[in-house]
XYZ file of C-alpha atoms in Angstrom:
720
model
C -26.970 -23.049 19.443
C -29.518 -21.295 17.548
C -27.181 -18.743 17.545
C -26.283 -17.528 13.985
C -22.752 -17.644 13.083
C -21.046 -20.100 16.056
C -22.094 -23.611 15.311
C -21.853 -26.155 18.322
C -20.708 -29.601 18.425
C -20.167 -31.849 21.606
C -18.064 -34.963 20.820
C -18.545 -37.645 23.244
C -15.451 -36.910 25.193
C -16.571 -33.854 25.919
C -14.882 -31.193 23.541
C -16.589 -28.859 21.908
C -16.267 -27.242 18.128
C -16.894 -24.107 17.460
C -17.661 -23.159 14.075
C -17.623 -19.833 13.242
C -19.782 -19.219 9.926
C -21.413 -15.593 9.078
C -24.257 -16.118 7.888
C -23.950 -12.648 6.041
C -20.881 -12.994 4.161
C -18.389 -15.564 2.581
C -16.142 -14.356 5.588
C -16.098 -14.280 9.287
C -15.524 -10.793 10.484
C -16.183 -8.847 13.980
C -19.676 -7.196 14.189
C -22.419 -6.844 15.561
C -23.850 -10.358 14.794
C -19.976 -12.107 15.568
C -20.282 -10.585 18.908
C -23.955 -11.736 20.210
C -22.938 -15.202 18.791
C -19.798 -15.275 20.960
C -21.500 -14.188 24.264
C -24.451 -16.698 23.265
C -21.192 -19.467 23.370
C -19.490 -18.078 26.295
C -22.231 -18.278 28.193
C -23.706 -22.082 27.938
C -19.999 -22.869 28.091
C -20.033 -21.545 31.333
C -23.404 -22.812 32.264
C -22.460 -26.467 31.060
C -19.068 -25.907 31.573
C -18.532 -29.808 33.850
C -19.263 -31.303 31.087
C -16.838 -29.830 28.600
C -13.472 -30.749 28.533
C -11.871 -28.499 25.830
C -12.834 -26.476 23.356
C -11.223 -25.964 19.728
C -12.489 -22.681 18.096
C -12.084 -22.949 14.425
C -14.171 -22.181 11.032
C -16.704 -23.276 7.841
C -14.848 -20.348 5.871
C -12.078 -20.879 3.710
C -10.286 -18.693 5.656
C -9.972 -18.717 9.416
C -11.590 -14.690 10.064
C -10.570 -11.715 8.820
C -10.452 -8.905 11.045
C -12.813 -6.346 11.802
C -16.273 -4.472 10.030
C -14.778 -1.618 8.423
C -17.564 -0.305 7.060
C -18.252 -0.135 10.870
C -15.426 1.879 11.478
C -15.309 4.257 8.773
C -18.321 5.675 9.504
C -17.023 6.502 13.800
C -16.617 10.268 14.642
C -15.581 12.064 17.045
C -19.162 11.588 19.251
C -19.431 7.595 18.277
C -16.088 7.229 20.561
C -17.985 6.007 23.785
C -20.211 4.024 21.978
C -16.698 2.214 19.959
C -15.319 1.918 23.231
C -18.311 0.545 25.019
C -18.547 -2.326 22.150
C -14.344 -3.331 22.249
C -14.365 -3.431 25.367
C -18.181 -6.210 25.467
C -16.108 -8.111 23.043
C -12.619 -7.943 25.332
C -15.016 -9.662 28.136
C -16.274 -12.271 26.228
C -12.778 -13.216 24.862
C -11.334 -13.029 28.670
C -14.111 -14.862 29.838
C -13.385 -17.623 27.605
C -9.735 -17.790 27.963
C -10.716 -18.658 31.441
C -13.475 -20.759 31.555
C -10.833 -22.813 33.303
C -10.769 -25.423 30.604
C -8.516 -25.528 27.751
C -9.087 -23.409 24.549
C -7.445 -24.484 21.202
C -7.753 -22.026 17.587
C -8.187 -24.675 14.866
C -6.289 -21.658 12.275
C -7.658 -23.157 8.789
C -6.665 -20.121 6.924
C -6.337 -16.581 7.061
C -5.845 -14.839 10.402
C -5.776 -10.759 9.753
C -6.320 -8.458 12.468
C -9.424 -8.865 14.439
C -9.609 -12.417 13.083
C -5.929 -13.107 15.100
C -6.642 -11.302 17.777
C -9.801 -13.948 18.487
C -7.599 -17.247 18.237
C -4.370 -15.265 20.653
C -6.882 -15.327 23.156
C -7.136 -19.091 23.074
C -4.572 -21.225 24.537
C -3.332 -22.506 21.949
C -3.002 -22.392 18.319
C -2.453 -24.526 15.732
C -2.556 -23.184 12.012
C -3.070 -24.836 8.624
C -0.817 -24.519 6.270
C -3.364 -23.355 3.203
C -1.687 -21.880 0.367
C -2.112 -18.201 0.120
C -2.780 -18.114 4.501
C -1.762 -15.171 6.178
C -1.695 -14.533 9.832
C -0.641 -10.837 11.305
C -1.970 -7.279 12.335
C -1.911 -5.091 9.995
C -4.170 -2.574 11.885
C -1.378 -0.151 11.693
C -1.670 -0.029 7.770
C -5.292 1.557 8.377
C -4.714 4.086 10.835
C -5.279 1.816 13.855
C -3.971 -0.406 16.771
C -5.066 -4.254 17.522
C -7.733 -3.292 20.013
C -9.234 -6.707 20.702
C -6.700 -7.355 22.934
C -4.148 -7.914 20.179
C -1.727 -5.160 21.237
C -2.175 -6.454 24.566
C -1.630 -9.957 24.040
C 0.846 -10.501 21.785
C 3.285 -8.356 24.445
C 2.620 -9.814 27.120
C 3.448 -13.012 24.213
C 6.643 -11.891 23.393
C 7.742 -8.826 24.799
C 7.585 -5.113 23.966
C 10.508 -5.397 22.088
C 9.214 -8.049 19.717
C 5.891 -7.199 19.500
C 6.503 -3.608 18.547
C 9.013 -4.457 16.332
C 8.429 -7.586 14.422
C 4.293 -7.682 14.448
C 2.633 -4.946 15.322
C 3.973 -1.782 13.826
C 4.888 -3.767 10.813
C 1.935 -4.240 10.141
C 3.280 -7.607 8.554
C 1.669 -10.269 7.529
C 3.268 -13.620 7.734
C 2.504 -17.614 6.442
C 1.863 -20.454 8.715
C 5.705 -21.191 9.182
C 6.247 -17.559 9.709
C 3.938 -17.032 12.274
C 5.111 -20.141 13.723
C 8.454 -19.129 14.190
C 8.133 -15.506 15.556
C 5.417 -17.731 18.139
C 2.067 -16.142 16.983
C 0.762 -19.859 16.772
C 1.890 -23.337 18.154
C 2.360 -25.499 15.725
C 1.558 -25.936 12.014
C -0.565 -28.295 10.661
C 0.220 -30.055 7.297
C -4.105 -30.869 6.598
C -7.851 -30.025 8.166
C -7.297 -33.456 9.629
C -3.833 -33.275 11.258
C -4.803 -29.773 12.856
C -7.839 -31.379 14.791
C -6.357 -34.428 15.615
C -3.658 -32.095 17.140
C -5.887 -30.187 18.672
C -7.985 -32.757 20.425
C -4.373 -34.524 21.632
C -3.301 -31.028 23.119
C -6.444 -30.560 24.983
C -5.967 -33.885 26.493
C -2.483 -33.462 27.563
C -3.181 -29.842 28.766
C -6.420 -30.275 30.694
C -5.578 -27.053 33.186
C -4.795 -24.827 30.315
C -4.420 -20.941 30.858
C -2.756 -18.188 29.557
C 0.626 -16.803 30.481
C -0.658 -14.226 32.272
C -2.933 -15.140 34.248
C -0.895 -17.489 35.791
C 0.859 -16.567 39.184
C 4.396 -15.603 39.111
C 4.131 -14.275 35.502
C 6.493 -12.498 34.116
C 6.891 -10.574 30.925
C 9.181 -11.635 28.477
C 12.025 -9.206 28.481
C 10.125 -6.361 31.802
C 7.305 -4.157 32.212
C 8.332 -0.246 31.624
C 8.550 0.514 35.088
C 12.231 0.501 35.518
C 14.735 3.526 34.293
C 17.093 0.761 32.853
C 14.657 -0.815 30.437
C 12.986 3.026 29.989
C 16.598 3.722 28.675
C 17.263 0.317 26.950
C 14.032 -0.226 24.842
C 11.260 2.755 25.147
C 13.717 5.259 24.816
C 14.475 4.128 21.418
C 11.568 2.706 20.139
C 9.544 6.570 20.719
C 12.637 7.661 19.220
C 11.989 4.900 16.062
C 7.720 5.933 15.683
C 9.035 10.203 15.463
C 11.258 9.197 13.185
C 8.815 7.049 10.971
C 6.066 9.593 11.203
C 8.233 12.953 10.299
C 6.041 15.151 12.260
C 2.877 13.525 10.098
C -0.711 13.035 10.705
C 0.004 9.761 11.385
C -0.533 9.149 14.832
C -1.296 5.346 15.141
C 2.736 3.844 15.706
C 2.508 6.471 18.546
C -0.685 5.929 19.938
C 0.530 1.970 19.729
C 4.238 3.122 21.219
C 1.626 4.217 24.344
C -0.455 1.544 24.958
C 1.363 -1.058 25.011
C 3.761 0.929 27.595
C 1.225 1.909 29.623
C -0.120 -1.935 29.549
C 2.859 -3.439 30.648
C 2.676 -1.209 34.552
C -0.615 -2.931 34.716
C -2.694 -5.617 35.374
C -3.999 -7.568 31.852
C -7.260 -6.262 32.086
C -6.400 -2.533 32.616
C -3.889 -2.842 30.289
C -7.347 -4.147 28.058
C -8.687 -0.599 29.231
C -5.911 1.462 28.521
C -5.822 -0.400 24.901
C -9.517 0.671 24.051
C -8.888 3.790 25.096
C -6.346 4.557 22.166
C -8.035 2.607 19.919
C -11.045 4.714 20.520
C -9.335 7.723 19.763
C -7.529 6.631 15.921
C -10.998 5.060 15.309
C -13.147 7.872 15.826
C -10.681 9.979 13.985
C -10.072 11.278 10.001
C -7.070 9.665 9.472
C -8.564 5.977 9.950
C -11.347 6.743 8.179
C -8.753 8.384 5.142
C -6.705 5.105 5.798
C -10.251 2.831 5.349
C -11.495 3.886 2.128
C -7.824 3.946 0.811
C -6.474 0.641 1.675
C -9.875 -1.092 2.229
C -12.520 0.074 0.544
C -11.142 1.795 -2.652
C -8.519 -0.726 -3.383
C -11.209 -3.150 -3.418
C -13.340 -1.483 -5.052
C -10.342 -2.258 -8.273
C -9.735 -5.203 -7.525
C -13.250 -6.119 -7.918
C -12.712 -5.194 -11.178
C -14.832 -1.805 -10.876
C -12.729 -0.347 -14.033
C -13.020 -3.551 -16.058
C -15.424 -3.282 -19.223
C -18.302 -6.143 -18.518
C -18.856 -9.500 -21.272
C -14.978 -10.245 -21.887
C -13.626 -13.833 -20.533
C -10.882 -13.448 -18.134
C -7.980 -13.568 -20.225
C -4.127 -15.350 -19.152
C -0.907 -13.950 -20.635
C 1.431 -17.024 -22.201
C 4.160 -15.212 -24.027
C 5.134 -11.954 -23.874
C 8.093 -9.799 -25.339
C 9.744 -7.091 -23.428
C 11.071 -4.374 -25.680
C 14.250 -2.420 -23.919
C 16.190 -4.144 -21.309
C 17.387 -1.055 -19.336
C 16.089 -0.815 -15.647
C 11.878 -0.404 -16.457
C 12.308 -3.871 -19.660
C 14.345 -5.857 -16.754
C 11.434 -5.063 -14.022
C 8.732 -5.896 -16.511
C 10.300 -9.490 -17.647
C 10.785 -10.280 -14.354
C 7.389 -9.441 -13.121
C 6.151 -11.488 -16.139
C 8.552 -14.639 -15.623
C 7.393 -14.375 -11.661
C 4.203 -15.295 -12.582
C 4.067 -18.112 -14.832
C 4.243 -15.959 -18.203
C 7.264 -17.119 -20.544
C 9.581 -13.908 -21.896
C 11.312 -12.928 -24.884
C 13.763 -9.680 -23.405
C 14.388 -8.147 -26.610
C 17.234 -4.920 -27.454
C 18.658 -3.952 -30.083
C 22.273 -5.251 -27.893
C 22.307 -9.227 -27.628
C 24.837 -8.144 -23.990
C 22.151 -5.670 -23.212
C 19.684 -8.104 -23.060
C 21.446 -10.088 -21.121
C 22.349 -7.571 -18.310
C 18.703 -7.073 -18.613
C 17.905 -10.922 -17.674
C 21.003 -10.893 -14.965
C 18.597 -8.087 -12.738
C 16.224 -10.782 -12.750
C 18.868 -13.215 -11.429
C 19.853 -10.381 -8.741
C 16.334 -10.581 -7.530
C 16.560 -14.077 -7.523
C 19.901 -15.080 -5.769
C 18.442 -12.158 -2.995
C 14.936 -14.524 -2.308
C 17.039 -17.061 -2.518
C 19.211 -16.124 0.027
C 16.657 -15.048 2.301
C 15.041 -18.165 2.525
C 12.643 -17.210 0.430
C 12.510 -19.456 -3.215
C 14.084 -22.513 -3.239
C 17.159 -23.095 -6.332
C 14.305 -25.391 -8.533
C 11.815 -22.011 -8.148
C 15.287 -19.185 -9.158
C 16.157 -21.355 -12.131
C 12.141 -21.614 -13.140
C 11.948 -18.389 -13.395
C 15.280 -17.408 -14.768
C 13.945 -21.053 -17.266
C 11.552 -18.425 -18.749
C 13.043 -15.098 -19.942
C 15.111 -15.456 -22.883
C 17.731 -12.755 -23.776
C 17.883 -11.821 -27.545
C 18.545 -9.195 -30.150
C 16.279 -11.025 -32.897
C 13.093 -9.827 -33.920
C 12.229 -13.190 -35.091
C 12.632 -14.608 -31.471
C 9.324 -12.774 -30.588
C 7.563 -15.534 -32.818
C 3.839 -16.139 -31.434
C 3.946 -13.923 -27.911
C 0.170 -12.596 -27.843
C 2.009 -9.242 -25.259
C 4.196 -7.177 -26.565
C 5.699 -4.635 -23.660
C 7.527 -1.670 -25.281
C 10.050 0.118 -22.660
C 12.704 2.462 -24.656
C 13.609 6.270 -24.357
C 10.741 8.664 -24.100
C 10.745 10.027 -28.048
C 7.793 9.096 -29.890
C 9.963 7.968 -33.161
C 11.798 5.394 -31.675
C 8.749 3.422 -30.107
C 7.019 3.247 -33.146
C 10.211 2.195 -35.080
C 10.354 -0.529 -32.536
C 7.051 -1.357 -32.870
C 7.103 -1.505 -36.161
C 10.015 -4.351 -36.381
C 8.422 -6.413 -34.105
C 4.697 -6.731 -34.539
C 5.344 -8.789 -38.055
C 6.123 -11.744 -35.493
C 3.192 -11.462 -33.225
C 0.435 -13.405 -32.804
C -2.702 -11.755 -34.345
C -4.744 -10.873 -31.745
C -1.317 -9.704 -29.615
C -2.281 -7.202 -27.206
C 0.362 -3.872 -27.770
C 1.489 -2.138 -25.082
C 3.397 0.582 -24.541
C 5.362 1.576 -20.639
C 5.691 5.629 -21.806
C 5.175 7.510 -19.442
C 4.098 10.561 -20.598
C 3.476 10.605 -24.355
C -0.038 9.718 -25.110
C -1.161 6.674 -26.603
C -3.098 7.614 -29.096
C -0.489 9.088 -31.047
C 1.642 6.282 -30.542
C -1.234 3.975 -31.369
C -0.421 6.043 -35.133
C 2.775 3.805 -35.448
C 0.829 -0.390 -35.839
C -1.480 -1.350 -37.885
C -4.031 -2.556 -34.969
C -4.612 0.726 -33.003
C -7.371 -1.015 -31.637
C -4.599 -3.463 -29.843
C -2.747 -0.968 -28.161
C -3.468 0.557 -24.827
C -0.961 1.726 -22.151
C 0.590 -0.148 -19.354
C 2.833 2.006 -17.281
C 5.050 0.585 -15.237
C 6.667 2.247 -11.691
C 10.009 2.388 -10.335
C 11.417 -0.200 -9.360
C 8.379 -2.665 -11.598
C 9.751 -5.473 -9.082
C 8.803 -3.855 -5.516
C 6.222 -0.994 -7.223
C 2.395 -2.396 -6.843
C 0.627 0.073 -9.457
C -0.229 -0.197 -12.911
C -1.466 2.344 -14.759
C -3.385 1.167 -17.853
C -3.924 4.156 -20.509
C -7.039 4.410 -23.022
C -6.283 5.348 -26.680
C -8.490 7.341 -28.681
C -8.672 3.655 -30.296
C -8.402 1.568 -27.403
C -11.530 -1.583 -27.470
C -12.258 -2.547 -24.454
C -11.385 -6.107 -25.257
C -7.967 -5.013 -25.178
C -8.775 -2.648 -21.562
C -10.090 -5.882 -20.553
C -7.150 -8.744 -20.839
C -4.845 -5.390 -19.442
C -6.379 -5.370 -16.703
C -6.421 -9.143 -16.334
C -2.432 -9.080 -16.900
C -2.499 -6.789 -14.063
C -4.060 -9.520 -12.220
C -1.896 -12.240 -13.566
C 1.287 -10.202 -12.663
C 0.387 -8.997 -9.041
C -0.470 -5.359 -9.376
C -2.848 -3.405 -8.775
C -4.764 -1.536 -11.989
C -6.140 1.881 -11.688
C -7.501 3.101 -15.762
C -7.363 6.343 -17.040
C -7.710 8.264 -20.116
C -5.073 9.317 -22.289
C -3.365 12.793 -21.810
C 0.155 13.895 -21.531
C 1.629 12.993 -18.757
C -1.857 10.831 -18.302
C -2.485 10.610 -14.470
C 0.171 9.641 -12.283
C 2.831 11.820 -14.339
C 0.649 14.777 -14.562
C -0.246 15.520 -11.505
C 3.505 14.840 -9.858
C 4.553 16.890 -11.672
C 2.640 19.458 -9.760
C 4.194 18.438 -6.725
C 7.616 18.915 -7.888
C 7.666 21.825 -9.682
C 5.893 23.613 -6.549
C 8.823 22.333 -4.425
C 11.013 23.314 -7.264
C 9.040 27.128 -7.209
C 9.525 27.416 -3.989
C 13.550 27.055 -4.159
C 12.912 29.625 -7.300
C 11.183 31.841 -4.537
C 14.585 31.323 -2.209
C 12.594 29.141 0.427
C 15.668 26.970 2.894
C 16.343 23.717 0.738
C 16.424 22.136 3.651
C 12.763 24.091 4.520
C 11.513 22.396 1.450
C 13.030 18.817 1.531
C 11.285 18.615 5.526
C 8.104 20.047 3.847
C 7.819 17.351 2.415
C 8.396 15.104 4.198
C 6.123 16.353 6.915
C 3.391 16.614 4.510
C 3.820 12.544 4.242
C 5.422 12.242 1.215
C 7.746 8.942 0.979
C 10.557 10.940 -0.100
C 11.739 14.457 0.057
C 10.753 16.619 -2.953
C 14.519 17.619 -4.084
C 15.740 14.023 -3.621
C 13.102 12.578 -5.844
C 13.827 15.035 -8.211
C 17.407 13.728 -8.167
C 16.223 10.895 -8.544
C 14.277 11.891 -11.641
C 17.062 12.532 -13.448
C 16.735 16.789 -14.238
C 18.100 16.301 -17.923
C 15.080 13.826 -18.818
C 12.804 16.203 -17.392
C 14.479 18.669 -19.536
C 13.456 16.155 -22.802
C 9.573 15.685 -21.414
C 9.078 19.673 -21.549
C 11.020 19.786 -24.671
C 8.231 17.014 -25.783
C 5.359 19.204 -24.549
C 6.512 22.196 -26.070
C 7.119 20.751 -29.629
C 3.274 19.171 -29.472
C 2.047 22.274 -27.968
C 3.324 24.140 -30.929
C 1.900 21.408 -33.083
C -1.179 22.401 -31.843
C -0.440 26.217 -32.210
C -0.285 26.381 -28.459
C 2.593 27.508 -25.879
C 3.495 25.722 -22.841
C 2.911 27.979 -20.015
C 6.480 28.533 -18.304
C 6.727 27.941 -14.540
C 9.737 29.207 -12.434
C 10.754 25.447 -11.894
C 11.558 25.456 -15.629
C 14.358 28.047 -15.194
C 14.982 25.627 -11.692
C 15.685 23.269 -14.094
C 17.958 24.488 -16.362
C 20.128 26.253 -14.182
C 20.706 22.694 -12.326
C 21.920 21.285 -15.833
C 23.681 23.922 -17.237
C 25.585 23.787 -13.757
C 26.479 19.816 -14.256
C 23.985 19.035 -11.666
C 21.306 17.274 -12.945
C 21.017 13.730 -10.860
C 22.120 11.072 -9.217
C 22.650 8.949 -11.559
C 25.731 11.581 -12.771
C 26.408 11.863 -9.078
C 25.458 16.031 -8.651
C 21.910 17.373 -8.534
C 19.993 19.363 -5.593
C 22.287 16.698 -2.702
C 26.158 16.184 -3.011
C 27.085 12.156 -3.804
C 29.311 9.662 -2.808
C 29.712 6.070 -4.337
C 26.402 6.713 -4.880
C 24.949 7.564 -1.554
C 23.107 10.775 -0.781
C 24.958 12.799 1.697
C 23.351 15.934 2.318
C 22.339 18.942 0.174
C 24.349 20.858 -2.202
C 25.387 23.889 0.235
C 25.538 26.113 -3.740
C 21.674 25.600 -3.732
C 20.795 28.378 -1.363
C 23.560 30.998 -2.235
C 22.258 30.208 -6.504
C 18.245 31.494 -5.087
C 18.907 34.100 -2.893
C 16.753 34.089 0.581
C 13.074 34.925 0.310
C 11.801 38.136 2.803
C 9.508 37.412 4.074
C 10.088 33.752 4.527
C 7.354 31.312 2.734
C 5.347 30.138 6.585
C 5.811 26.114 6.271
C 2.583 25.396 6.455
C 1.889 27.206 3.139
C 4.937 24.765 1.938
C 3.189 21.582 2.597
C 0.123 22.523 1.573
C 1.037 24.481 -1.898
C 2.223 21.023 -2.782
C -0.700 18.948 -1.714
C -3.057 21.410 -3.334
C -0.370 21.476 -6.370
C -1.343 17.211 -6.833
C -5.408 17.473 -6.202
C -6.382 20.814 -8.219
C -4.691 19.132 -10.281
C -6.221 15.566 -10.071
C -9.660 17.234 -9.540
C -8.792 18.944 -13.554
C -8.233 14.959 -14.783
C -11.952 13.758 -13.791
C -13.305 17.083 -15.457
C -11.636 16.392 -18.650
C -12.187 12.364 -18.192
C -8.055 11.586 -17.778
C -9.678 9.892 -14.388
C -12.759 7.332 -14.601
C -12.986 7.336 -11.014
C -12.481 8.435 -7.663
C -11.057 5.005 -6.802
C -8.592 5.577 -9.396
C -7.246 8.299 -8.616
C -6.907 8.033 -4.514
C -5.333 4.620 -4.699
C -3.282 5.396 -7.966
C -1.942 8.257 -5.858
C -0.506 6.723 -2.860
C 0.617 3.721 -3.973
C 2.050 5.156 -7.494
C 3.294 9.110 -6.754
C 3.706 8.676 -2.652
C 0.980 11.091 -2.148
C 0.804 11.120 1.301
C -1.127 7.936 2.749
C -3.029 9.710 5.692
C -5.263 11.599 2.938
C -6.700 8.604 2.180
C -5.491 9.968 -1.426
C -5.807 12.784 -3.581
C -9.830 13.123 -3.775
C -10.252 11.833 -0.250
C -7.193 15.136 0.675
C -9.695 17.108 -0.685
C -12.938 15.449 1.277
C -11.240 15.468 4.704
C -10.046 18.623 4.294
C -11.300 20.721 7.505
C -14.714 22.274 6.771
C -15.012 19.210 3.936
C -15.024 20.412 0.213
C -16.287 23.868 0.962
C -13.630 24.468 3.945
C -10.152 23.430 0.631
C -11.919 25.241 -1.921
C -11.898 28.667 0.597
C -7.944 27.308 0.868
C -7.352 27.542 -2.709
C -8.450 30.864 -3.291
C -6.596 31.846 -0.165
C -2.973 29.561 -1.697
C -4.258 31.320 -5.335
C -4.193 35.022 -4.035
C -0.862 34.521 -2.320
C 0.426 32.656 -4.791
C -0.947 32.468 -8.288
C -4.132 31.378 -10.298
C -2.642 27.632 -10.446
C -4.671 27.203 -7.231
C -7.942 28.879 -8.231
C -10.167 25.527 -8.244
C -11.745 24.466 -10.795
C -15.396 25.116 -11.251
C -16.732 21.621 -10.777
C -15.195 21.637 -7.480
C -16.983 24.798 -6.532
C -20.191 23.736 -7.884
C -19.360 20.541 -5.883
C -18.666 22.604 -2.718
C -21.988 24.248 -3.115
C -23.877 21.373 -3.196
C -22.154 20.288 0.008
C -21.223 16.960 -1.922
C -17.479 14.930 -1.593
C -15.502 12.682 -4.149
C -17.090 8.999 -3.695
């Protein structure tokens, strides 16, 4: 065969092995090369059908198939919807011809089959997955603002039923290990070796010469039924509609709605019409702005970071062997856990030995839960716990090549614990602080080797939050930065690299969001409206609820530290209306969830309702702030502060800004991140600048766009 991607090999039994091997990259993707190659392969199978007893589709790559070519999808626009629909329908037609060939077709899934890769496998009559390390199988399109549009939505609904397909696979975007995929019904068998996989495939072909897809067999019914009866609609469709609506919370996230609509409509028609319906909804999503935003953030920007875009070149890869964590509170305990889980020996030190033991118990709780869910063996649990040594003795840190300080946000205390531990460390150990606000350059004055000092800002809860913000001080060496970057990879975190300033990037920017919400309260906005504005803008947690989690006493402490730092420099920290709200809430004994009372009332630690007295404490605004202005005041405050961070060198790259804002501080995912939000605003940066001037005129000069942004807009440039 002469095509450029699919090799044809036929054995003496008549079984054809089609091996996908894209010459243009390290993985197979859905692109024009694949479509042309599949077209040629299917045409030959049809022409030589009488000599073919079965087909095995597999890959020469380490993975089976990686999905769609996102470079193409990123460039889509509304005027390309028809073009995309034609390409999608053409590919689906090829897959339909393959599954209706009249010969058994087996997918030998030798590695990851993600998105379009799984969709190709679903068009085969039987799927055998190799239980390879790191292999994942699933349909994650919803996480990119898309739906599985190469037949994946239609086929999973027909395989699993509407409820199971949507609730377990498509709407979650979850990726499964091969055994998990088997349990879900996405694959039919799991093989332990490549040889076993191909042997099973040949045996299945021999046993099933007349294989056909269930939906092509007369009398087939979708599991659970189709959405054609009143009972089905009330028991399945209506609850799903409510779930999708609640999940979207009024944001611009259209993918869940379109997935549900395409799935429900598809159950009421034949397979080919259902595939056409799927295409229609895919084209609308793929040619819209939201999917472009999310593809940029979750693929291209994330790939830039993962490929070391912010890591200094010329330094060998580094792995930490032994780490010391100073402070066994929630942050320190979480840091100890992720390090130990990554195979690092950890000394968890606290001034109190009992506190250190409690810190280790945090890991035990996480591990016990993993064992109970079947995600970890007892031996695996014991191995992680054995790597954590709780102590109150500094000398137990002997020989460690990393120390991470995670004590209270007090510069004097942080310098004190470093001075105590530094003599026991390896001579070239990385010295790191988990501070979320204090400048790294100042903290580095308390150690002997400031060139080895760096900020490692983790996010709570550490075991769940993916981001690690690496802060570079004035004297931090490139070698230290490279080692910090490698640590992030070692413990499975996504690292962004930022310059030094008070609050760095994430804490500095999220404070503008929170302060804007409190400014609205100070102006008399209805608290429920403020919460709804944040949620419907796409923030994962409403602003007042988030402030309760962070605690207003801590906010006061950070502000006083900042005021003192400003005073030392001969400056005055500008006053904000939010400060008055915080001070009054603390004065009233309502500093947050930790003390059982904040902007919300709490019972047994659970949020119950907004505090009724809040509305009485701050008289209602007249006229009220428009709801759209509430939303955009929060969004614009963060975007504008991010531009200032970029101007000041606190941000070093646009990908770091976008990914860091989504993973670290909950900037709405539909935007693609803080700087992509500027790019995608109606009218682009110029439209954003015009709207910023409107907000500045109404609500204050803090919304005045920086000169650099104005100049960028005038040049017609975006943030890349």
